[in-house]
CSV table of C-alpha atoms and ligand atoms in Angstrom, one decimal:
chain,number,residue,atom,x,y,z
A,1,MET,CA,-6.2,-15.2,13.2
A,2,ILE,CA,-9.5,-13.4,12.8
A,3,PRO,CA,-12.1,-14.9,15.1
A,4,GLU,CA,-15.1,-16.6,13.5
A,5,PRO,CA,-17.7,-14.3,15.0
A,6,ALA,CA,-16.0,-11.3,13.3
A,7,TRP,CA,-16.3,-13.0,9.9
A,8,ARG,CA,-19.9,-13.9,10.6
A,9,ARG,CA,-20.7,-10.3,11.5
A,10,ALA,CA,-18.9,-9.1,8.3
A,11,LEU,CA,-21.1,-11.4,6.2
A,12,ASP,CA,-24.2,-10.2,8.1
A,13,LEU,CA,-23.3,-6.5,7.6
A,14,ILE,CA,-22.6,-7.1,3.9
A,15,GLY,CA,-25.7,-9.1,3.5
A,16,LYS,CA,-27.9,-6.4,4.8
A,17,ALA,CA,-26.3,-3.5,2.9
A,18,ASP,CA,-27.6,-2.4,-0.5
A,19,GLU,CA,-24.8,0.0,-1.2
A,20,ILE,CA,-21.2,-0.6,-0.1
A,21,ALA,CA,-18.5,2.0,-0.3
A,22,LEU,CA,-14.9,0.8,-0.5
A,23,ALA,CA,-11.8,2.8,0.3
A,24,CYS,CA,-8.1,2.1,0.4
A,25,HIS,CA,-5.1,4.2,1.5
A,26,VAL,CA,-3.8,7.2,-0.4
A,27,SER,CA,-1.2,6.7,-3.2
A,28,PRO,CA,-2.5,3.2,-3.3
A,29,ASP,CA,0.0,0.3,-3.8
A,30,GLY,CA,-0.8,-3.1,-5.3
A,31,ASP,CA,-2.1,-4.4,-2.0
A,32,ALA,CA,-4.4,-1.5,-1.3
A,33,LEU,CA,-6.0,-1.2,-4.7
A,34,GLY,CA,-5.8,-4.9,-5.6
A,35,SER,CA,-7.6,-6.0,-2.4
A,36,MET,CA,-10.3,-3.3,-2.8
A,37,LEU,CA,-11.0,-4.0,-6.5
A,38,ALA,CA,-11.1,-7.8,-6.0
A,39,THR,CA,-13.6,-7.5,-3.2
A,40,GLY,CA,-15.6,-4.8,-5.0
A,41,SER,CA,-15.9,-7.0,-8.1
A,42,VAL,CA,-17.2,-9.9,-6.1
A,43,LEU,CA,-19.7,-7.7,-4.2
A,44,ARG,CA,-20.9,-6.3,-7.5
A,45,ALA,CA,-21.3,-9.7,-9.0
A,46,GLN,CA,-23.5,-10.5,-6.0
A,47,GLY,CA,-25.9,-7.7,-6.8
A,48,LYS,CA,-24.6,-5.0,-4.5
A,49,ARG,CA,-24.2,-1.4,-5.6
A,50,VAL,CA,-20.5,-0.8,-5.1
A,51,VAL,CA,-18.3,2.3,-5.3
A,52,ALA,CA,-14.6,2.3,-4.6
A,53,SER,CA,-12.2,5.1,-4.1
A,54,PHE,CA,-9.1,6.5,-2.4
A,55,GLY,CA,-8.7,9.9,-1.0
A,56,ASP,CA,-5.9,11.5,-2.9
A,57,ARG,CA,-6.4,15.2,-3.8
A,58,GLN,CA,-5.2,14.3,-7.3
A,59,PHE,CA,-7.2,11.2,-8.1
A,60,ASP,CA,-5.1,9.2,-10.5
A,61,VAL,CA,-4.5,5.5,-10.5
A,62,PRO,CA,-0.7,5.0,-10.4
A,63,ARG,CA,0.4,4.0,-13.9
A,64,LEU,CA,1.9,0.8,-12.8
A,65,LEU,CA,-1.5,-0.3,-11.4
A,66,ARG,CA,-3.6,0.6,-14.4
A,67,PHE,CA,-3.6,-2.9,-15.6
A,68,LEU,CA,-5.7,-4.0,-12.6
A,69,PRO,CA,-9.2,-5.2,-13.7
A,70,GLY,CA,-12.3,-3.7,-12.1
A,71,GLN,CA,-11.4,0.0,-12.3
A,72,ASP,CA,-14.9,0.8,-13.5
A,73,LEU,CA,-15.8,0.6,-9.8
A,74,LEU,CA,-13.7,3.6,-9.1
A,75,VAL,CA,-15.2,7.0,-8.4
A,76,PRO,CA,-13.3,10.2,-7.4
A,77,PRO,CA,-13.4,11.0,-3.6
A,78,ALA,CA,-15.8,13.8,-4.3
A,79,ASP,CA,-18.4,11.3,-5.5
A,80,PHE,CA,-17.9,8.9,-2.5
A,81,PRO,CA,-21.0,8.8,-0.3
A,82,ALA,CA,-20.6,11.2,2.7
A,83,GLU,CA,-22.4,8.9,5.0
A,84,PRO,CA,-22.1,5.4,3.6
A,85,GLU,CA,-24.5,2.7,5.0
A,86,LEU,CA,-21.5,0.3,4.9
A,87,MET,CA,-17.9,1.3,4.3
A,88,ILE,CA,-15.1,-1.2,4.0
A,89,THR,CA,-11.5,0.0,4.2
A,90,PHE,CA,-8.4,-1.8,2.9
A,91,ASP,CA,-4.8,-1.7,3.9
A,92,SER,CA,-5.2,1.4,6.0
A,93,SER,CA,-4.0,1.5,9.6
A,94,THR,CA,-5.7,4.8,10.5
A,95,PRO,CA,-8.4,7.1,9.1
A,96,ASP,CA,-5.6,9.5,8.3
A,97,ARG,CA,-4.2,7.1,5.7
A,98,LEU,CA,-7.5,7.4,3.9
A,99,GLY,CA,-6.8,11.0,3.1
A,100,LEU,CA,-9.9,12.9,2.0
A,101,LEU,CA,-12.0,9.8,2.8
A,102,GLY,CA,-10.8,9.6,6.4
A,103,PRO,CA,-13.8,11.7,7.8
A,104,ASN,CA,-16.3,9.4,6.0
A,105,THR,CA,-15.3,6.6,8.4
A,106,ALA,CA,-16.7,8.7,11.3
A,107,LYS,CA,-20.0,9.2,9.5
A,108,ALA,CA,-20.6,5.8,8.0
A,109,HIS,CA,-23.2,3.6,9.8
A,110,GLU,CA,-20.8,0.6,9.8
A,111,VAL,CA,-17.1,0.4,8.9
A,112,ILE,CA,-15.4,-2.9,8.3
A,113,VAL,CA,-11.6,-2.5,8.5
A,114,VAL,CA,-9.7,-5.1,6.5
A,115,ASP,CA,-6.0,-4.7,7.2
A,116,HIS,CA,-2.7,-6.4,8.2
A,117,HIS,CA,-0.9,-3.5,10.0
A,118,LEU,CA,0.1,-4.2,13.6
A,119,SER,CA,-0.3,-0.4,14.2
A,120,ASN,CA,-4.0,-0.5,13.1
A,121,THR,CA,-5.9,1.6,15.6
A,122,GLY,CA,-9.1,-0.4,15.2
A,123,PHE,CA,-11.1,2.6,13.9
A,124,GLY,CA,-14.0,0.7,12.4
A,125,THR,CA,-17.1,-0.8,13.9
A,126,LEU,CA,-15.8,-4.2,12.9
A,127,SER,CA,-12.1,-5.3,12.6
A,128,LEU,CA,-10.9,-7.9,10.2
A,129,ILE,CA,-7.3,-7.3,11.1
A,130,ASP,CA,-4.5,-9.9,11.2
A,131,PRO,CA,-1.0,-8.5,11.5
A,132,HIS,CA,0.4,-12.0,10.9
A,133,VAL,CA,-0.6,-12.2,7.2
A,134,ALA,CA,1.7,-11.0,4.5
A,135,ALA,CA,-0.9,-8.7,2.7
A,136,THR,CA,-4.4,-7.4,3.0
A,137,ALA,CA,-5.0,-9.4,-0.1
A,138,VAL,CA,-4.8,-12.6,2.0
A,139,LEU,CA,-7.7,-11.3,4.1
A,140,ALA,CA,-9.6,-10.1,1.0
A,141,GLU,CA,-9.3,-13.7,-0.5
A,142,GLN,CA,-10.7,-15.1,2.8
A,143,LEU,CA,-13.6,-12.6,2.7
A,144,ILE,CA,-14.3,-13.5,-0.9
A,145,TYR,CA,-14.2,-17.2,-0.1
A,146,ARG,CA,-16.6,-16.7,2.8
A,147,LEU,CA,-18.9,-14.6,0.6
A,148,GLY,CA,-19.1,-17.6,-1.8
A,149,GLY,CA,-17.5,-15.6,-4.5
A,150,SER,CA,-15.5,-17.4,-7.2
A,151,LEU,CA,-12.0,-16.5,-8.1
A,152,ASP,CA,-11.9,-15.7,-11.8
A,153,ARG,CA,-8.8,-14.6,-13.5
A,154,ASP,CA,-9.5,-10.9,-13.1
A,155,ILE,CA,-10.2,-11.1,-9.4
A,156,ALA,CA,-7.2,-13.3,-9.0
A,157,THR,CA,-5.0,-10.8,-10.8
A,158,CYS,CA,-6.0,-8.1,-8.3
A,159,LEU,CA,-5.3,-10.3,-5.3
A,160,TYR,CA,-2.0,-11.5,-6.9
A,161,ALA,CA,-0.9,-7.9,-7.4
A,162,GLY,CA,-1.4,-7.4,-3.6
A,163,LEU,CA,0.4,-10.5,-2.7
A,164,VAL,CA,3.5,-10.0,-4.9
A,165,THR,CA,3.7,-6.3,-4.0
A,166,ASP,CA,3.7,-6.8,-0.2
A,167,THR,CA,6.0,-9.8,-0.2
A,168,GLY,CA,8.5,-8.0,-2.5
A,169,SER,CA,8.0,-10.8,-5.1
A,170,PHE,CA,8.0,-13.5,-2.5
A,171,ARG,CA,11.3,-12.3,-1.1
A,172,HIS,CA,10.4,-10.9,2.3
A,173,ALA,CA,10.2,-13.0,5.5
A,174,SER,CA,6.5,-12.8,5.3
A,175,THR,CA,6.5,-15.3,2.4
A,176,THR,CA,5.1,-18.3,4.3
A,177,PRO,CA,3.9,-21.6,2.9
A,178,GLU,CA,0.4,-20.1,3.0
A,179,VAL,CA,1.5,-17.3,0.8
A,180,HIS,CA,2.8,-19.7,-1.9
A,181,GLN,CA,-0.4,-21.8,-1.5
A,182,MET,CA,-2.5,-18.7,-2.1
A,183,ALA,CA,-0.3,-17.8,-5.1
A,184,ALA,CA,-0.9,-21.3,-6.5
A,185,ARG,CA,-4.7,-20.9,-6.2
A,186,LEU,CA,-4.5,-17.5,-8.0
A,187,VAL,CA,-2.1,-18.6,-10.7
A,188,ALA,CA,-4.4,-21.6,-11.4
A,189,THR,CA,-7.0,-19.2,-12.7
A,190,GLY,CA,-4.8,-18.6,-15.7
A,191,LEU,CA,-3.5,-15.2,-14.8
A,192,ARG,CA,-0.3,-14.0,-16.5
A,193,THR,CA,2.5,-13.8,-13.8
A,194,ASP,CA,4.9,-12.6,-16.5
A,195,GLU,CA,2.7,-9.7,-17.6
A,196,ILE,CA,1.9,-8.7,-14.0
A,197,ALA,CA,5.6,-8.6,-13.1
A,198,ARG,CA,6.4,-6.5,-16.1
A,199,GLU,CA,3.6,-4.0,-15.4
A,200,LEU,CA,4.6,-3.7,-11.7
A,201,TRP,CA,8.4,-3.7,-11.9
A,202,ASP,CA,9.9,-3.9,-15.3
A,203,ARG,CA,8.8,-0.8,-17.1
A,204,SER,CA,9.0,3.0,-16.7
A,205,PRO,CA,9.1,6.1,-18.8
A,206,PHE,CA,12.6,7.3,-20.0
A,207,GLY,CA,12.5,10.2,-17.5
A,208,TYR,CA,12.6,7.7,-14.6
A,209,LEU,CA,16.1,6.7,-15.6
A,210,LYS,CA,17.2,10.3,-15.5
A,211,VAL,CA,15.5,11.0,-12.1
A,212,LEU,CA,16.9,7.8,-10.8
A,213,ALA,CA,20.4,8.7,-11.9
A,214,ALA,CA,20.2,12.1,-10.1
A,215,ALA,CA,18.8,10.4,-6.9
A,216,LEU,CA,21.6,7.8,-6.9
A,217,GLU,CA,24.2,10.5,-7.5
A,218,ARG,CA,22.8,12.3,-4.4
A,219,ALA,CA,22.8,9.3,-2.1
A,220,SER,CA,24.7,9.5,1.2
A,221,LEU,CA,25.9,6.6,3.2
A,222,GLU,CA,26.4,7.6,6.9
A,223,ASP,CA,26.8,5.2,9.7
A,224,GLY,CA,24.7,2.4,8.3
A,225,LEU,CA,22.1,4.7,6.9
A,226,ILE,CA,21.7,5.1,3.2
A,227,TRP,CA,19.5,7.9,2.1
A,228,THR,CA,18.6,10.1,-0.8
A,229,TYR,CA,15.9,12.4,-2.0
A,230,VAL,CA,14.0,13.5,-5.1
A,231,PRO,CA,12.8,17.1,-5.3
A,232,ARG,CA,9.7,17.7,-7.4
A,233,VAL,CA,11.7,19.8,-9.9
A,234,ASP,CA,13.6,16.7,-11.0
A,235,ARG,CA,10.3,15.0,-11.9
A,236,ALA,CA,8.8,18.1,-13.5
A,237,ALA,CA,11.7,18.2,-16.0
A,238,TYR,CA,10.4,14.9,-17.4
A,239,GLY,CA,6.7,15.1,-16.6
A,240,LEU,CA,7.2,12.2,-14.3
A,241,PRO,CA,4.4,11.6,-11.8
A,242,TYR,CA,5.2,11.1,-8.1
A,243,THR,CA,3.9,7.5,-8.2
A,244,GLU,CA,6.6,6.5,-10.6
A,245,LEU,CA,9.1,6.7,-7.7
A,246,GLU,CA,7.7,3.8,-5.8
A,247,GLY,CA,10.5,1.4,-6.8
A,248,LEU,CA,13.4,3.7,-5.9
A,249,ILE,CA,13.7,2.6,-2.3
A,250,ASP,CA,14.2,-1.0,-3.5
A,251,ILE,CA,17.3,0.1,-5.4
A,252,VAL,CA,18.7,2.2,-2.6
A,253,ARG,CA,18.1,-0.4,0.1
A,254,ARG,CA,20.4,-2.9,-1.6
A,255,THR,CA,23.4,-1.1,-0.3
A,256,ASP,CA,25.5,-3.7,1.7
A,257,GLU,CA,27.0,-1.2,4.0
A,258,ALA,CA,23.6,0.1,5.2
A,259,GLU,CA,21.1,-1.5,7.7
A,260,VAL,CA,18.5,1.2,7.0
A,261,ALA,CA,17.5,3.1,3.9
A,262,VAL,CA,15.4,6.2,3.5
A,263,VAL,CA,14.2,7.9,0.4
A,264,LEU,CA,12.5,11.3,0.6
A,265,LYS,CA,10.2,12.1,-2.3
A,266,GLU,CA,8.7,15.5,-2.7
A,267,ASP,CA,5.1,15.2,-3.7
A,268,ASP,CA,3.1,17.6,-5.9
A,269,GLN,CA,2.0,19.7,-2.9
A,270,GLY,CA,5.6,20.1,-1.7
A,271,ALA,CA,5.6,17.7,1.2
A,272,TRP,CA,8.3,15.1,1.6
A,273,GLN,CA,7.0,11.6,1.6
A,274,ALA,CA,9.5,9.3,3.3
A,275,SER,CA,9.9,5.6,2.5
A,276,SER,CA,12.1,3.7,4.9
A,277,ARG,CA,13.3,0.1,5.0
A,278,SER,CA,15.3,-1.9,7.5
A,279,LYS,CA,17.2,-5.2,6.9
A,280,GLY,CA,16.9,-6.5,10.5
A,281,ALA,CA,16.7,-5.4,14.1
A,282,VAL,CA,15.9,-1.7,13.5
A,283,ASP,CA,12.1,-1.2,13.7
A,284,VAL,CA,11.5,1.6,11.1
A,285,GLY,CA,7.8,1.2,11.8
A,286,ALA,CA,8.3,2.5,15.3
A,287,ILE,CA,10.5,5.3,14.1
A,288,CYS,CA,8.1,6.4,11.5
A,289,ALA,CA,5.2,6.2,14.0
A,290,VAL,CA,7.1,8.8,16.2
A,291,LEU,CA,7.4,11.0,13.1
A,292,GLY,CA,3.7,10.9,12.5
A,293,GLY,CA,3.6,8.0,10.0
A,294,GLY,CA,3.7,4.2,10.5
A,295,GLY,CA,4.0,0.9,8.7
A,296,HIS,CA,5.7,-2.4,9.5
A,297,HIS,CA,9.0,-3.3,11.2
A,298,ASN,CA,10.9,-3.5,8.0
A,299,ALA,CA,9.0,-1.1,5.7
A,300,ALA,CA,7.4,2.1,6.8
A,301,GLY,CA,6.9,5.7,5.9
A,302,PHE,CA,5.9,9.2,7.1
A,303,THR,CA,5.2,12.7,5.7
A,304,SER,CA,7.5,15.6,6.6
A,305,HIS,CA,7.0,19.3,6.1
A,306,LEU,CA,10.6,20.1,7.2
A,307,SER,CA,13.6,20.5,5.0
A,308,VAL,CA,15.4,17.4,3.7
A,309,GLU,CA,18.3,17.9,6.2
A,310,ASP,CA,16.0,18.4,9.1
A,311,THR,CA,13.8,15.4,8.1
A,312,ILE,CA,16.8,13.1,7.9
A,313,ALA,CA,18.2,14.5,11.2
A,314,ALA,CA,14.9,13.8,12.9
A,315,PHE,CA,14.9,10.2,11.5
A,316,ARG,CA,18.5,9.7,12.5
A,317,ALA,CA,18.0,10.9,16.0
A,318,LEU,CA,15.6,7.9,16.5
A,319,LEU,CA,17.9,5.3,15.1
A,320,PRO,CA,19.6,3.1,17.8
A,321,SER,CA,23.3,3.8,18.0
A,322,ARG,CA,25.4,1.3,16.1
A,323,ASP,CA,27.2,0.0,19.2
A,324,GLY,CA,23.9,-1.5,20.3
A,325,GLU,CA,22.8,1.1,22.9
A,326,ALA,CA,19.3,2.6,22.5
B,1,AMP,P1,6.2,2.8,1.1
B,1,AMP,O1,7.6,3.2,1.6
B,1,AMP,O2,5.4,4.0,0.6
B,1,AMP,O3,6.2,1.6,0.2
B,1,AMP,O4,5.4,2.4,2.4
B,1,AMP,C1,5.9,1.3,3.2
B,1,AMP,C2,4.8,1.1,4.3
B,1,AMP,O5,4.9,2.2,5.2
B,1,AMP,C3,3.4,1.0,3.7
B,1,AMP,O6,3.0,-0.3,3.5
B,1,AMP,C4,2.6,1.7,4.9
B,1,AMP,O7,2.3,0.7,5.8
B,1,AMP,C5,3.6,2.6,5.6
B,1,AMP,N1,3.5,4.0,5.3
B,1,AMP,C6,4.0,4.7,4.3
B,1,AMP,N2,3.8,6.0,4.4
B,1,AMP,C7,3.0,6.2,5.5
B,1,AMP,C8,2.5,7.3,6.1
B,1,AMP,N3,2.6,8.6,5.6
B,1,AMP,N4,1.8,7.1,7.2
B,1,AMP,C9,1.6,5.9,7.7
B,1,AMP,N5,2.1,4.8,7.2
B,1,AMP,C10,2.8,4.9,6.1
B,2,MN,MN1,-0.2,-0.6,1.3
B,3,MN,MN1,-0.4,-4.1,2.7
């Protein structure tokens, strides 16, 4: 629960600011971008000057999120105010996760951090952080409600994208009664759950099938760990952007024989972006934190500049042994 005085201070800071600069984590997912665009649309409707961005070197909205309304708020990181009067960050546990916009948090006069990562370092001047909620979108909805903003279908679409993404379509353990109640409020605005689901999960370019096939062919199952990797040349052959690989981990992690899944995806700069998932006791968030990344108990990631083999070896070395010893 976020204490009432924190909410009051947030409303106070927002009330006083003329220009508000919003940022979410790099390679944004539905929760990061959806929470930011929903909040930004409400703030703009209330007469604020609003810009929104994320700090990727290559500033492209992932194809599967291009259906989200409110993207006219977006500016490339180069046009983001260097010293914002008020900055609000979404779904980012550290300034690092903001990429190019990380340093702006140090220069902003005030920074409100809206997030649900347990590992959040509290880098803002005001924290609206609740690790018990399923998505940052839950907190964005509360902020919008407190701002007196109304949930129209476009804003609800953004929040819904955050909620379904982070709960894995209402499958993860984070799917509480409150999550379904929030979903009911959002769906009541008339949004199209079928169209959102298709945009997020049920379409991809033909090249994805080929890249997927190669990734599955390469998969190794070793001692309860399933892992595979996608070098950038595989994607290049089909002109497939990095962001198209987001769903790959969800296919790999279904393996019955594995407790933990890892997918290494080589980005356009040649770094390996690791996605990991755990089915139960193994805390991949803690493992990824040791490797310089972070995340949640069951879903986490990190960036590696080592080879594939060395990256997996480093990850494996941090796994508890299967007979239960640390
Ligand atoms: P992903 O595997 O990309 O879907 O990421 C799963 C979760 O891991 C995200 O929700 C983030 O919380 C976290 N995460 C992924 N990559 C990183 C990273 N490089 N650094 C910190 N946290 C990360
Ligand atoms: Mn996220
Ligand atoms: Mn999230």
